[in-house]
Short mmCIF file of C-alpha atoms and ligand atoms in Angstrom, two decimals:
data_model
loop_
_atom_site.label_atom_id
_atom_site.label_comp_id
_atom_site.label_asym_id
_atom_site.label_seq_id
_atom_site.Cartn_x
_atom_site.Cartn_y
_atom_site.Cartn_z
CA MET G 1 -17.51 165.65 169.35
CA SER G 2 -18.69 169.03 169.84
CA ARG G 3 -21.30 170.65 172.69
CA SER G 4 -23.51 171.96 170.30
CA ARG G 5 -23.13 168.52 168.66
CA ARG G 6 -23.37 166.62 171.47
CA ALA G 7 -26.99 168.93 172.00
CA ALA G 8 -28.44 168.55 168.76
CA ALA G 9 -27.93 164.54 169.12
CA PHE G 10 -29.37 164.44 171.89
CA ALA G 11 -32.63 166.27 170.94
CA LEU G 12 -33.13 163.78 168.29
CA VAL G 13 -32.53 160.60 170.08
CA ILE G 14 -35.17 162.26 172.06
CA ALA G 15 -38.05 163.41 168.82
CA VAL G 16 -37.17 159.65 167.82
CA ALA G 17 -37.09 157.86 170.87
CA ALA G 18 -40.79 159.98 172.55
CA LEU G 19 -42.15 158.94 168.46
CA THR G 20 -41.98 155.33 168.37
CA THR G 21 -42.59 153.68 172.72
CA SER G 22 -44.95 154.20 175.00
CA CYS G 23 -45.20 157.01 177.29
CA ALA G 24 -44.48 154.56 180.05
CA ALA G 25 -41.40 153.09 178.44
CA TRP G 26 -39.88 156.68 177.38
CA LYS G 27 -40.37 158.61 181.14
CA ARG G 28 -38.10 154.88 182.07
CA PHE G 29 -35.70 155.65 179.50
CA GLN G 30 -35.39 159.41 180.07
CA TYR G 31 -34.63 158.70 182.87
CA GLU G 32 -32.54 155.34 182.49
CA GLY G 33 -30.60 155.91 179.14
CA PHE G 34 -28.96 152.69 177.11
CA ASP G 35 -25.89 152.30 179.54
CA ARG G 36 -26.88 153.35 182.98
CA ASP G 37 -24.95 150.61 185.22
CA VAL G 38 -21.92 151.46 184.01
CA TRP G 39 -22.10 154.67 185.32
CA GLN G 40 -25.64 154.67 187.94
CA LYS G 41 -23.27 151.11 190.02
CA PRO G 42 -26.20 150.08 191.46
CA ASP G 43 -24.54 147.17 193.19
CA GLU G 44 -21.79 149.82 194.73
CA VAL G 45 -24.45 152.13 195.50
CA ILE G 46 -26.36 149.13 197.46
CA ALA G 47 -23.12 147.54 199.12
CA LEU G 48 -22.30 151.05 200.30
CA LEU G 49 -25.44 151.51 201.97
CA GLY G 50 -25.33 148.74 203.91
CA ILE G 51 -28.24 147.52 203.51
CA GLY G 52 -28.66 143.91 204.14
CA ALA G 53 -32.38 141.49 204.93
CA GLY G 54 -34.73 143.17 206.51
CA ASP G 55 -34.16 146.19 206.51
CA ARG G 56 -37.49 149.62 205.76
CA ILE G 57 -36.48 151.28 202.75
CA ALA G 58 -37.97 154.00 200.86
CA ASP G 59 -37.11 155.30 197.34
CA ILE G 60 -38.46 158.61 197.25
CA GLY G 61 -39.28 159.55 193.36
CA ALA G 62 -38.58 155.80 192.60
CA GLY G 63 -39.37 156.61 188.70
CA GLY G 64 -38.89 153.44 186.47
CA GLY G 65 -38.25 151.30 189.97
CA TYR G 66 -34.01 151.67 189.19
CA PHE G 67 -33.53 150.92 192.34
CA THR G 68 -36.15 150.01 194.08
CA PHE G 69 -36.33 145.90 192.57
CA PRO G 70 -32.47 145.56 193.06
CA PHE G 71 -33.22 146.90 197.25
CA ALA G 72 -36.44 144.87 197.23
CA ASP G 73 -34.46 142.19 196.44
CA ALA G 74 -31.35 143.20 199.15
CA VAL G 75 -34.42 143.67 201.55
CA GLY G 76 -35.90 140.21 201.13
CA PRO G 77 -38.84 138.98 202.00
CA THR G 78 -38.32 140.20 205.99
CA GLY G 79 -38.10 143.65 204.76
CA ARG G 80 -40.23 146.08 202.76
CA VAL G 81 -39.29 148.98 199.54
CA TYR G 82 -41.84 151.98 199.80
CA ALA G 83 -41.59 153.02 195.98
CA VAL G 84 -42.64 156.33 196.38
CA ASP G 85 -44.01 159.02 193.41
CA VAL G 86 -46.25 161.44 191.77
CA ASP G 87 -46.68 160.55 188.14
CA ASP G 88 -49.04 158.70 187.55
CA ILE G 89 -47.92 157.03 184.90
CA LEU G 90 -45.42 156.00 186.87
CA ILE G 91 -47.24 155.09 189.40
CA ALA G 92 -49.80 152.47 187.49
CA TYR G 93 -45.81 151.44 185.85
CA LEU G 94 -44.55 150.63 188.79
CA ASP G 95 -48.41 148.82 190.66
CA GLU G 96 -48.35 146.08 187.59
CA ARG G 97 -44.82 145.37 187.45
CA VAL G 98 -45.27 144.28 191.56
CA ARG G 99 -48.09 142.89 190.69
CA GLU G 100 -46.62 140.49 187.35
CA GLU G 101 -43.33 139.76 189.70
CA ARG G 102 -44.82 139.11 192.77
CA ARG G 103 -42.99 141.80 194.85
CA GLU G 104 -44.71 141.05 198.18
CA ASN G 105 -42.06 143.29 200.13
CA VAL G 106 -42.82 146.53 197.05
CA VAL G 107 -45.97 148.84 198.70
CA VAL G 108 -46.31 151.85 195.62
CA VAL G 109 -46.97 154.71 197.12
CA ARG G 110 -49.01 158.33 195.77
CA GLY G 111 -46.49 160.28 197.08
CA ALA G 112 -48.34 164.57 198.09
CA TYR G 113 -45.49 166.81 196.26
CA ASP G 114 -44.81 167.98 200.10
CA ASP G 115 -44.86 164.63 202.10
CA PRO G 116 -44.39 161.43 200.04
CA ILE G 117 -47.31 159.76 203.27
CA LEU G 118 -44.90 156.83 204.88
CA PRO G 119 -45.76 155.02 207.80
CA ASP G 120 -44.27 157.66 211.14
CA GLY G 121 -40.59 156.25 212.82
CA GLU G 122 -40.37 152.76 210.60
CA ILE G 123 -38.35 153.84 207.73
CA ASP G 124 -34.56 152.98 207.78
CA LEU G 125 -33.80 154.61 204.77
CA VAL G 126 -34.75 156.79 202.59
CA PHE G 127 -33.07 157.26 199.60
CA LEU G 128 -33.37 159.23 196.57
CA ALA G 129 -31.25 159.03 192.70
CA ASN G 130 -31.54 161.71 190.48
CA THR G 131 -34.92 163.81 192.66
CA TYR G 132 -33.68 165.79 195.20
CA HIS G 133 -34.30 168.86 192.78
CA HIS G 134 -37.09 167.80 191.81
CA ILE G 135 -38.82 168.64 195.53
CA GLU G 136 -39.31 172.09 196.21
CA ASP G 137 -38.39 173.51 199.66
CA ARG G 138 -36.60 171.03 200.66
CA PRO G 139 -35.84 172.38 203.97
CA ALA G 140 -39.79 171.59 204.71
CA TYR G 141 -39.56 168.26 202.94
CA PHE G 142 -36.76 167.08 204.90
CA ARG G 143 -37.45 168.05 207.61
CA ARG G 144 -40.96 165.74 207.99
CA VAL G 145 -39.17 163.20 206.53
CA GLN G 146 -37.72 162.92 209.78
CA THR G 147 -40.67 161.39 211.71
CA ASP G 148 -41.11 159.03 209.47
CA LEU G 149 -37.00 157.56 209.84
CA ALA G 150 -36.74 154.72 212.81
CA PRO G 151 -34.27 154.81 215.42
CA GLY G 152 -30.64 155.11 213.39
CA GLY G 153 -32.39 156.35 210.17
CA ARG G 154 -31.23 157.88 207.76
CA VAL G 155 -31.76 159.65 204.43
CA ALA G 156 -29.95 159.27 201.19
CA LEU G 157 -29.44 161.81 198.53
CA VAL G 158 -27.45 160.60 194.54
CA GLU G 159 -27.94 163.65 193.00
CA LEU G 160 -26.65 164.37 189.57
CA ASP G 161 -24.04 167.33 190.28
CA ASP G 162 -22.66 170.03 187.63
CA ARG G 163 -19.07 168.30 186.75
CA SER G 164 -20.76 166.84 183.66
CA TRP G 165 -22.46 168.31 180.49
CA PHE G 166 -26.27 166.49 181.08
CA PRO G 167 -27.31 167.76 184.20
CA ARG G 168 -25.55 171.91 182.04
CA VAL G 169 -28.27 170.54 179.11
CA SER G 170 -30.74 169.36 180.75
CA GLY G 171 -30.73 171.69 184.09
CA HIS G 172 -31.66 168.97 186.43
CA PHE G 173 -29.14 168.73 189.14
CA THR G 174 -27.63 170.24 192.72
CA ALA G 175 -24.66 171.03 193.38
CA ALA G 176 -23.13 169.28 196.22
CA GLU G 177 -22.69 172.40 198.28
CA GLN G 178 -26.39 173.25 198.50
CA ILE G 179 -27.57 169.89 199.35
CA GLN G 180 -25.04 170.02 202.16
CA ALA G 181 -26.26 173.88 203.94
CA GLU G 182 -30.11 173.09 202.65
CA MET G 183 -30.00 169.58 204.98
CA THR G 184 -28.42 170.84 207.89
CA GLU G 185 -31.50 173.63 207.52
CA ALA G 186 -33.44 170.69 207.82
CA GLY G 187 -32.03 168.82 210.85
CA TYR G 188 -29.33 166.58 209.74
CA ARG G 189 -25.60 166.14 210.09
CA LEU G 190 -23.44 164.33 207.12
CA ALA G 191 -23.15 160.52 207.90
CA GLU G 192 -21.20 159.88 204.58
CA ASN G 193 -19.50 160.96 201.63
CA HIS G 194 -18.83 158.91 198.36
CA ASP G 195 -17.17 160.23 196.18
CA VAL G 196 -17.97 156.75 194.17
CA LEU G 197 -20.49 158.50 191.13
CA GLU G 198 -18.58 159.98 188.02
CA ARG G 199 -21.93 162.29 187.02
CA GLN G 200 -23.42 162.60 191.04
CA SER G 201 -22.51 163.40 194.40
CA PHE G 202 -23.81 160.65 196.80
CA LEU G 203 -24.83 161.73 200.68
CA VAL G 204 -25.61 160.07 203.56
CA PHE G 205 -27.35 162.25 205.49
CA GLU G 206 -28.64 161.28 209.67
CA PRO G 207 -30.93 163.28 211.99
CA ASP G 208 -28.98 166.43 214.33
CA GLU G 209 -30.90 165.20 217.45
C1 SAM W 301 -35.56 161.72 187.44
S1 SAM W 301 -36.68 160.72 188.00
C2 SAM W 301 -35.58 159.70 188.54
C3 SAM W 301 -36.03 157.92 189.02
C4 SAM W 301 -35.73 157.75 189.64
N1 SAM W 301 -35.15 157.64 191.02
C5 SAM W 301 -33.77 156.85 188.71
O1 SAM W 301 -33.03 156.88 189.39
O2 SAM W 301 -34.48 155.96 188.10
C6 SAM W 301 -37.33 161.69 189.06
C7 SAM W 301 -38.88 161.20 189.57
O3 SAM W 301 -39.20 161.97 190.62
C8 SAM W 301 -40.88 162.34 190.58
N2 SAM W 301 -41.41 163.14 191.91
C9 SAM W 301 -40.78 164.32 191.32
N3 SAM W 301 -41.19 164.72 192.80
C10 SAM W 301 -41.31 164.63 193.48
C11 SAM W 301 -42.12 164.44 195.16
N4 SAM W 301 -42.44 165.87 195.70
N5 SAM W 301 -42.20 163.49 195.39
C12 SAM W 301 -41.86 161.77 194.76
N6 SAM W 301 -41.60 161.99 193.88
C13 SAM W 301 -41.31 162.90 193.02
C14 SAM W 301 -41.13 162.00 189.19
O4 SAM W 301 -42.53 161.75 189.05
C15 SAM W 301 -39.60 161.09 188.53
O5 SAM W 301 -40.53 160.13 189.04
#
């Protein structure tokens, strides 16, 4: 399909969906689409991150909880997942889902745009999927996040890059080289670079002590 036809089909899907779904469901669809597991490989992401029972994870920009709830399963009852977002509709959706599913190890947090508002020194893994490009002044933000990390804590960034058509149409991406430069400025070093996601970079950073 040509690029213009793809863009037209994409716009049509958006228009139809926007007219027929609730706001939270529509937002989730925008982030998750129809076949996300195929390219997002959540099980592989979780395995590569080595998440285990008792871990404390912050899913910043949790959205509809695509990663939040699998993380909660992985960390178990002794672990904790902080689902951070700034969007009222998604926070209400997450709160409702946590209540309905009795997810006692998930804490929904209304973050500030410049601070995820997490407990100091208690987070083993800060995780962002497709959210990095939303953060303003990223070096300052991630420098602040260092105070939230427990000893040995890491920051994992899964971010659309510019190799596929969607990021180019939507503008929602950050090149991996730019992420590395900004995280270096924020005081981190690259610990892992996983080349397993065809549409996204998957980088793991640790504080550069
Ligand atoms: C593209 S969605 C990704 C959602 C989810 N991580 C996923 O992969 O399905 C980006 C999310 O980041 C949230 N967001 C934007 N700026 C934020 C900020 N400064 N702090 C926390 N969340 C933010 C948005 O409200 C939205 O839910």
